[in-house]
Amino acid sequence: MEKMQRQLEKLVEKNRHWCDQGNTATYIPELSKQDPGMLGVSIFDTQGRQWHAGDWQMPFTIQSLSKVAFFICMLVDNSFDVLTRKISVAPSADGFNSIVNLETKNEKRPLNPMINSGAIAGITLVRGATMEEKFLRIFTMLGKMTGNDELSVNQNVYQSEKEFGDRNRSLAYFMKSTGIIDGDVDSLLDVYFRLCSIEVVCADIARMAAVLAFDGRAPWSGETLFDIKTARIVKAVMTTCGMYDGSGDFAVDVGLPGKSGVGGGIMAVSPRNLGICVFGPALDQRGNSLAGWKLLQCLSEELDLSIFSTCKP
Ligand code: GLN
């Protein structure tokens, strides 16, 4: 326990200098106000133990980490066949908000639910007679997975996302024109923007990752939140698509199912073992936390966490 604690503190200090090499997201102006020098980490294991270091208590917005909960709700509320008729689970070699593939690839379906187009289209598949019910369905899943029943939307980030969300509007209108979605685009995007603007700390996201590590059960209560098959599919798609066009590099460097958000968070899942969250708002070119990635790479090497490693005891 003490050893792990010291190890994490050392890893934060060792990797903090990477913060200087990245930039906070500017296309959502409110996010550019974050201090780029922050770096924190939280870990929960499947037995309920926890470790934290660095700026782990600093609030940040969940951003695309919430897409993991979107995808879980989509899977629970639909058969896999129905779901993949609308959204495939193919990796993308383009950025998370790319529009080009909707026209040129994949019979107009969004490539996967971890990029913006797939997440926005996916909301329409989540159970709920109204957009508000769909919001609550995903929000409730996030509350259960984080073990935090006091989650709330950061209003400044939400307003900023809404004001500067024209790329997401473009994606949604394009998908409406090709019949992937129907109905009112504004209310659909309002759900999306709110679910990206939920404020969390590292510990919340590490608990969320621990639920996936524990195959859909909450380690702190034993409650089953979704079934093992759903957990398996989500971890597979996180591995191939969770870091967008950086997913291949992340598989090599870290070797864990991962998901990033432009707020600076990255969640990583060590199956049957650990839920991990790192937070560092200075991002690389692809929108992934730079120092967070490097910290995870060191952690994975030191603890031999890669799922592709052949030398497990
Ligand atoms: N809210 C952000 C957006 O829509 C989420 C993107 C991200 O975290 N990668 O662009």
Coordinates of C-alpha atoms and ligand atoms in Angstrom, one line a residue:
M1 CA 0.0 0.0 0.0
E2 CA 2.7 2.5 1.1
K3 CA 4.9 1.3 -1.7
M4 CA 2.2 2.0 -4.4
Q5 CA 1.6 5.5 -2.8
R6 CA 5.3 6.4 -3.0
Q7 CA 5.5 5.0 -6.6
L8 CA 2.6 7.2 -7.7
E9 CA 4.1 10.3 -6.1
K10 CA 7.4 9.6 -7.9
L11 CA 5.6 9.1 -11.2
V12 CA 3.8 12.4 -10.9
E13 CA 7.1 14.3 -10.2
K14 CA 9.0 12.4 -12.9
N15 CA 6.4 13.1 -15.6
R16 CA 5.3 16.6 -14.7
H17 CA 7.8 18.2 -17.1
W18 CA 5.7 16.9 -20.0
C19 CA 3.0 19.4 -19.1
D20 CA 5.2 22.0 -20.7
Q21 CA 5.1 20.3 -24.1
G22 CA 1.3 20.3 -24.4
N23 CA -1.5 22.8 -24.6
T24 CA -5.0 23.1 -23.1
A25 CA -7.9 22.8 -25.5
T26 CA -8.7 26.2 -27.0
Y27 CA -11.6 25.4 -29.3
I28 CA -13.7 25.3 -26.1
P29 CA -12.5 28.6 -24.7
E30 CA -13.5 27.8 -21.1
L31 CA -11.1 24.8 -21.2
S32 CA -8.1 27.0 -22.1
K33 CA -8.3 28.6 -18.7
Q34 CA -7.1 25.5 -17.0
D35 CA -3.6 25.4 -15.5
P36 CA -1.6 23.3 -17.9
G37 CA 0.9 22.4 -15.2
M38 CA -1.4 20.1 -13.3
L39 CA -0.9 16.3 -13.1
G40 CA -2.7 13.9 -10.9
V41 CA -3.5 10.2 -10.7
S42 CA -6.0 8.0 -8.8
I43 CA -6.2 4.2 -8.7
F44 CA -8.9 1.9 -7.3
D45 CA -8.5 -1.8 -7.3
T46 CA -11.2 -4.4 -7.6
Q47 CA -10.9 -5.1 -3.8
G48 CA -11.9 -1.5 -3.0
R49 CA -8.4 -0.2 -2.2
Q50 CA -7.4 3.2 -3.5
W51 CA -4.3 5.4 -4.0
H52 CA -3.9 9.0 -5.2
A53 CA -1.1 11.4 -6.0
G54 CA -0.5 14.9 -7.4
D55 CA -3.4 17.1 -8.4
W56 CA -6.0 14.3 -8.1
Q57 CA -8.4 16.5 -6.2
M58 CA -8.6 19.2 -8.9
P59 CA -12.0 19.2 -10.6
F60 CA -12.1 18.9 -14.4
T61 CA -14.8 18.3 -17.0
I62 CA -15.4 14.7 -18.0
Q63 CA -15.6 15.5 -21.8
S64 CA -15.3 12.4 -23.9
L65 CA -14.8 10.1 -20.9
S66 CA -18.5 10.3 -20.7
K67 CA -18.7 8.5 -24.1
V68 CA -17.9 5.3 -22.2
A69 CA -21.2 5.6 -20.3
F70 CA -23.0 6.5 -23.5
F71 CA -21.7 3.3 -25.1
I72 CA -22.7 1.2 -22.1
C73 CA -26.2 2.5 -22.1
M74 CA -26.4 2.0 -25.9
L75 CA -25.3 -1.6 -25.5
V76 CA -27.7 -2.3 -22.5
D77 CA -30.6 -0.8 -24.3
N78 CA -30.1 -2.4 -27.8
S79 CA -29.0 -5.6 -29.3
F80 CA -25.5 -5.4 -30.7
D81 CA -26.8 -6.1 -34.2
V82 CA -29.2 -3.2 -34.0
L83 CA -26.6 -0.9 -32.6
T84 CA -24.0 -1.7 -35.2
R85 CA -26.4 -1.1 -38.0
K86 CA -26.2 2.6 -37.0
I87 CA -22.6 2.9 -35.5
S88 CA -19.8 0.5 -36.3
V89 CA -16.9 -0.4 -34.0
A90 CA -14.1 0.4 -36.4
P91 CA -11.0 2.5 -35.5
S92 CA -10.6 5.9 -37.1
A93 CA -7.4 7.3 -38.4
D94 CA -8.8 10.8 -38.1
G95 CA -9.4 13.2 -35.3
F96 CA -12.2 12.8 -32.7
N97 CA -14.4 15.5 -34.4
S98 CA -13.7 14.5 -38.0
I99 CA -16.6 14.8 -40.4
V100 CA -15.0 13.3 -43.6
N101 CA -15.6 9.6 -42.8
L102 CA -19.3 10.2 -42.6
E103 CA -19.3 10.9 -46.3
T104 CA -16.5 8.7 -47.7
K105 CA -16.4 5.6 -45.5
N106 CA -18.5 3.0 -43.9
E107 CA -21.9 3.5 -45.7
K108 CA -22.4 6.7 -43.8
R109 CA -22.4 5.2 -40.3
P110 CA -20.1 6.8 -37.7
L111 CA -17.0 4.7 -37.4
N112 CA -17.3 4.1 -33.7
P113 CA -19.0 5.4 -30.5
M114 CA -15.8 6.8 -29.0
I115 CA -15.6 9.7 -31.5
N116 CA -18.0 12.7 -31.5
S117 CA -20.2 11.6 -34.4
G118 CA -20.7 8.1 -33.0
A119 CA -21.5 9.4 -29.5
I120 CA -24.0 12.0 -30.8
A121 CA -25.8 9.4 -32.9
G122 CA -25.6 6.9 -30.1
I123 CA -27.6 9.2 -27.7
T124 CA -30.7 8.6 -30.0
L125 CA -30.4 4.9 -29.3
V126 CA -30.4 5.2 -25.5
R127 CA -33.7 4.4 -23.8
G128 CA -36.0 7.3 -23.0
A129 CA -39.1 8.8 -24.6
T130 CA -37.7 12.3 -24.5
M131 CA -34.2 13.8 -24.8
E132 CA -34.4 14.6 -21.1
E133 CA -35.0 11.0 -20.2
K134 CA -32.0 10.0 -22.4
F135 CA -29.9 12.5 -20.5
L136 CA -31.0 11.2 -17.2
R137 CA -30.4 7.6 -18.3
I138 CA -26.7 8.3 -19.1
F139 CA -26.3 10.7 -16.2
T140 CA -27.6 8.1 -13.8
M141 CA -25.2 5.5 -15.2
L142 CA -22.3 8.0 -14.7
G143 CA -23.5 8.6 -11.1
K144 CA -23.5 4.8 -10.4
M145 CA -20.2 4.1 -12.1
T146 CA -18.4 7.0 -10.4
G147 CA -20.0 6.1 -7.1
N148 CA -20.8 9.8 -6.8
D149 CA -24.4 10.9 -6.5
E150 CA -23.5 14.5 -6.5
L151 CA -22.2 14.9 -10.0
S152 CA -23.2 18.2 -11.6
V153 CA -22.7 20.1 -14.9
N154 CA -20.1 22.9 -15.0
Q155 CA -22.3 25.7 -16.3
N156 CA -19.4 27.8 -17.7
V157 CA -18.0 24.9 -19.7
Y158 CA -21.4 23.9 -20.9
Q159 CA -22.2 27.4 -22.1
S160 CA -18.8 27.6 -23.8
E161 CA -19.3 24.2 -25.5
K162 CA -22.7 25.3 -26.7
E163 CA -21.5 28.7 -28.0
F164 CA -18.5 27.2 -29.9
G165 CA -20.0 23.9 -30.8
D166 CA -20.4 24.4 -34.5
R167 CA -18.3 21.4 -35.5
N168 CA -20.6 19.2 -33.5
R169 CA -23.6 20.9 -35.0
S170 CA -22.1 20.2 -38.4
L171 CA -21.7 16.5 -37.6
A172 CA -25.3 16.2 -36.3
Y173 CA -26.8 18.0 -39.3
F174 CA -24.8 15.9 -41.7
M175 CA -26.0 12.8 -40.0
K176 CA -29.6 14.1 -40.1
S177 CA -29.2 14.6 -43.8
T178 CA -28.1 11.0 -44.3
G179 CA -30.8 9.6 -42.1
I180 CA -28.6 8.3 -39.3
I181 CA -30.5 10.5 -36.8
D182 CA -33.8 12.3 -36.9
G183 CA -35.6 14.8 -34.8
D184 CA -34.4 18.1 -33.3
V185 CA -30.7 18.5 -33.5
D186 CA -30.5 21.3 -30.9
S187 CA -32.1 19.2 -28.1
L188 CA -29.9 16.2 -29.0
L189 CA -26.7 18.4 -28.9
D190 CA -27.9 19.9 -25.6
V191 CA -27.8 16.5 -24.1
Y192 CA -24.4 15.8 -25.6
F193 CA -22.9 19.2 -24.4
R194 CA -24.3 18.7 -20.9
L195 CA -22.9 15.2 -20.6
C196 CA -19.4 16.5 -21.7
S197 CA -19.5 19.3 -19.1
I198 CA -20.0 17.2 -16.0
E199 CA -17.4 18.0 -13.4
V200 CA -15.3 15.2 -11.9
V201 CA -12.1 14.5 -10.0
C202 CA -9.6 11.7 -10.7
A203 CA -11.1 9.5 -8.1
D204 CA -14.5 9.5 -9.8
I205 CA -13.1 8.3 -13.1
A206 CA -10.8 5.8 -11.4
R207 CA -14.0 4.2 -9.8
M208 CA -15.7 4.2 -13.2
A209 CA -12.7 2.4 -14.7
A210 CA -12.7 0.0 -11.7
V211 CA -16.3 -1.0 -12.6
L212 CA -15.1 -2.0 -16.0
A213 CA -12.1 -3.8 -14.5
F214 CA -14.5 -5.7 -12.3
D215 CA -16.6 -6.8 -15.3
G216 CA -19.6 -4.4 -14.7
R217 CA -19.7 -4.6 -10.9
A218 CA -19.0 -1.8 -8.4
P219 CA -16.1 -3.0 -6.3
W220 CA -17.2 -0.9 -3.3
S221 CA -20.7 -2.3 -3.1
G222 CA -20.8 -5.5 -5.2
E223 CA -23.7 -4.1 -7.2
T224 CA -23.9 -5.2 -10.8
L225 CA -24.3 -2.2 -13.1
F226 CA -24.2 -4.0 -16.4
D227 CA -23.3 -7.5 -17.5
I228 CA -19.9 -9.0 -18.3
K229 CA -20.5 -9.2 -22.0
T230 CA -21.2 -5.4 -22.1
A231 CA -18.0 -4.8 -20.1
R232 CA -16.0 -7.0 -22.5
I233 CA -17.3 -5.1 -25.6
V234 CA -16.7 -1.7 -24.0
K235 CA -13.1 -2.6 -23.1
A236 CA -12.5 -4.0 -26.6
V237 CA -13.7 -0.8 -28.3
M238 CA -11.8 1.4 -25.8
T239 CA -8.6 -0.5 -26.8
T240 CA -9.1 0.0 -30.5
C241 CA -10.8 3.4 -30.6
G242 CA -10.7 5.1 -27.1
M243 CA -7.7 7.3 -27.9
Y244 CA -9.0 8.2 -31.4
D245 CA -6.2 8.2 -33.9
G246 CA -3.7 7.7 -31.1
S247 CA -5.2 4.3 -30.1
G248 CA -2.5 2.2 -31.9
D249 CA 0.3 4.2 -30.1
F250 CA -1.5 3.9 -26.8
A251 CA -1.8 0.1 -27.2
V252 CA 1.9 -0.1 -27.8
D253 CA 2.9 2.4 -25.0
V254 CA 0.4 1.5 -22.3
G255 CA -1.4 -1.6 -23.5
L256 CA -4.6 -1.0 -21.6
P257 CA -8.2 -0.2 -22.7
G258 CA -8.2 3.6 -22.4
K259 CA -10.4 6.6 -23.0
S260 CA -9.4 10.3 -23.1
G261 CA -11.2 13.6 -22.9
V262 CA -10.1 17.1 -23.9
G263 CA -10.6 18.2 -20.3
G264 CA -7.3 16.4 -19.6
G265 CA -8.6 13.1 -18.2
I266 CA -7.6 9.6 -19.3
M267 CA -9.2 6.5 -17.9
A268 CA -7.4 3.2 -18.2
V269 CA -8.6 -0.3 -17.2
S270 CA -6.4 -3.1 -16.0
P271 CA -8.9 -6.0 -16.3
R272 CA -9.7 -7.8 -13.0
N273 CA -7.2 -5.6 -11.4
L274 CA -7.2 -1.8 -11.4
G275 CA -9.2 1.3 -12.5
I276 CA -6.9 4.2 -13.2
C277 CA -7.5 7.9 -14.0
V278 CA -4.8 10.4 -14.8
F279 CA -5.5 14.1 -15.2
G280 CA -3.3 16.7 -17.0
P281 CA -5.0 19.3 -19.1
A282 CA -2.0 20.0 -21.4
L283 CA -2.9 18.0 -24.5
D284 CA -1.0 16.5 -27.4
Q285 CA -1.9 17.2 -31.1
R286 CA -4.6 14.5 -31.0
G287 CA -6.4 15.9 -27.9
N288 CA -5.0 13.4 -25.4
S289 CA -3.4 14.4 -22.1
L290 CA 0.4 14.4 -22.8
A291 CA 1.8 14.1 -19.3
G292 CA -1.1 11.8 -18.4
W293 CA -0.2 9.4 -21.2
K294 CA 3.5 9.4 -20.2
L295 CA 2.6 8.7 -16.6
L296 CA 0.4 5.8 -17.6
Q297 CA 3.2 4.5 -19.8
C298 CA 5.6 4.5 -16.9
L299 CA 3.0 3.0 -14.6
S300 CA 2.2 0.2 -17.0
E301 CA 5.9 -0.6 -17.4
E302 CA 6.6 -0.6 -13.7
L303 CA 3.6 -2.8 -12.8
D304 CA 3.7 -4.9 -15.9
L305 CA 0.1 -4.0 -16.7
S306 CA 0.0 -4.3 -20.5
I307 CA -2.7 -6.8 -21.6
F308 CA -0.4 -7.7 -24.4
S309 CA 2.5 -8.7 -22.1
T310 CA 3.4 -12.3 -22.2
C311 CA 5.5 -12.4 -19.0
K312 CA 2.7 -12.3 -16.4
P313 CA 3.6 -14.4 -13.4
Ligands
GLN1 N1 -17.0 18.1 -25.8 C1 -15.9 17.8 -26.6 C2 -16.3 17.9 -28.1 O1 -17.4 17.7 -28.4 C3 -15.5 16.4 -26.4 C4 -14.3 15.9 -27.2 C5 -13.2 15.2 -26.5 O2 -13.2 15.1 -25.2 N2 -12.4 14.6 -27.2 O3 -15.5 18.3 -28.9

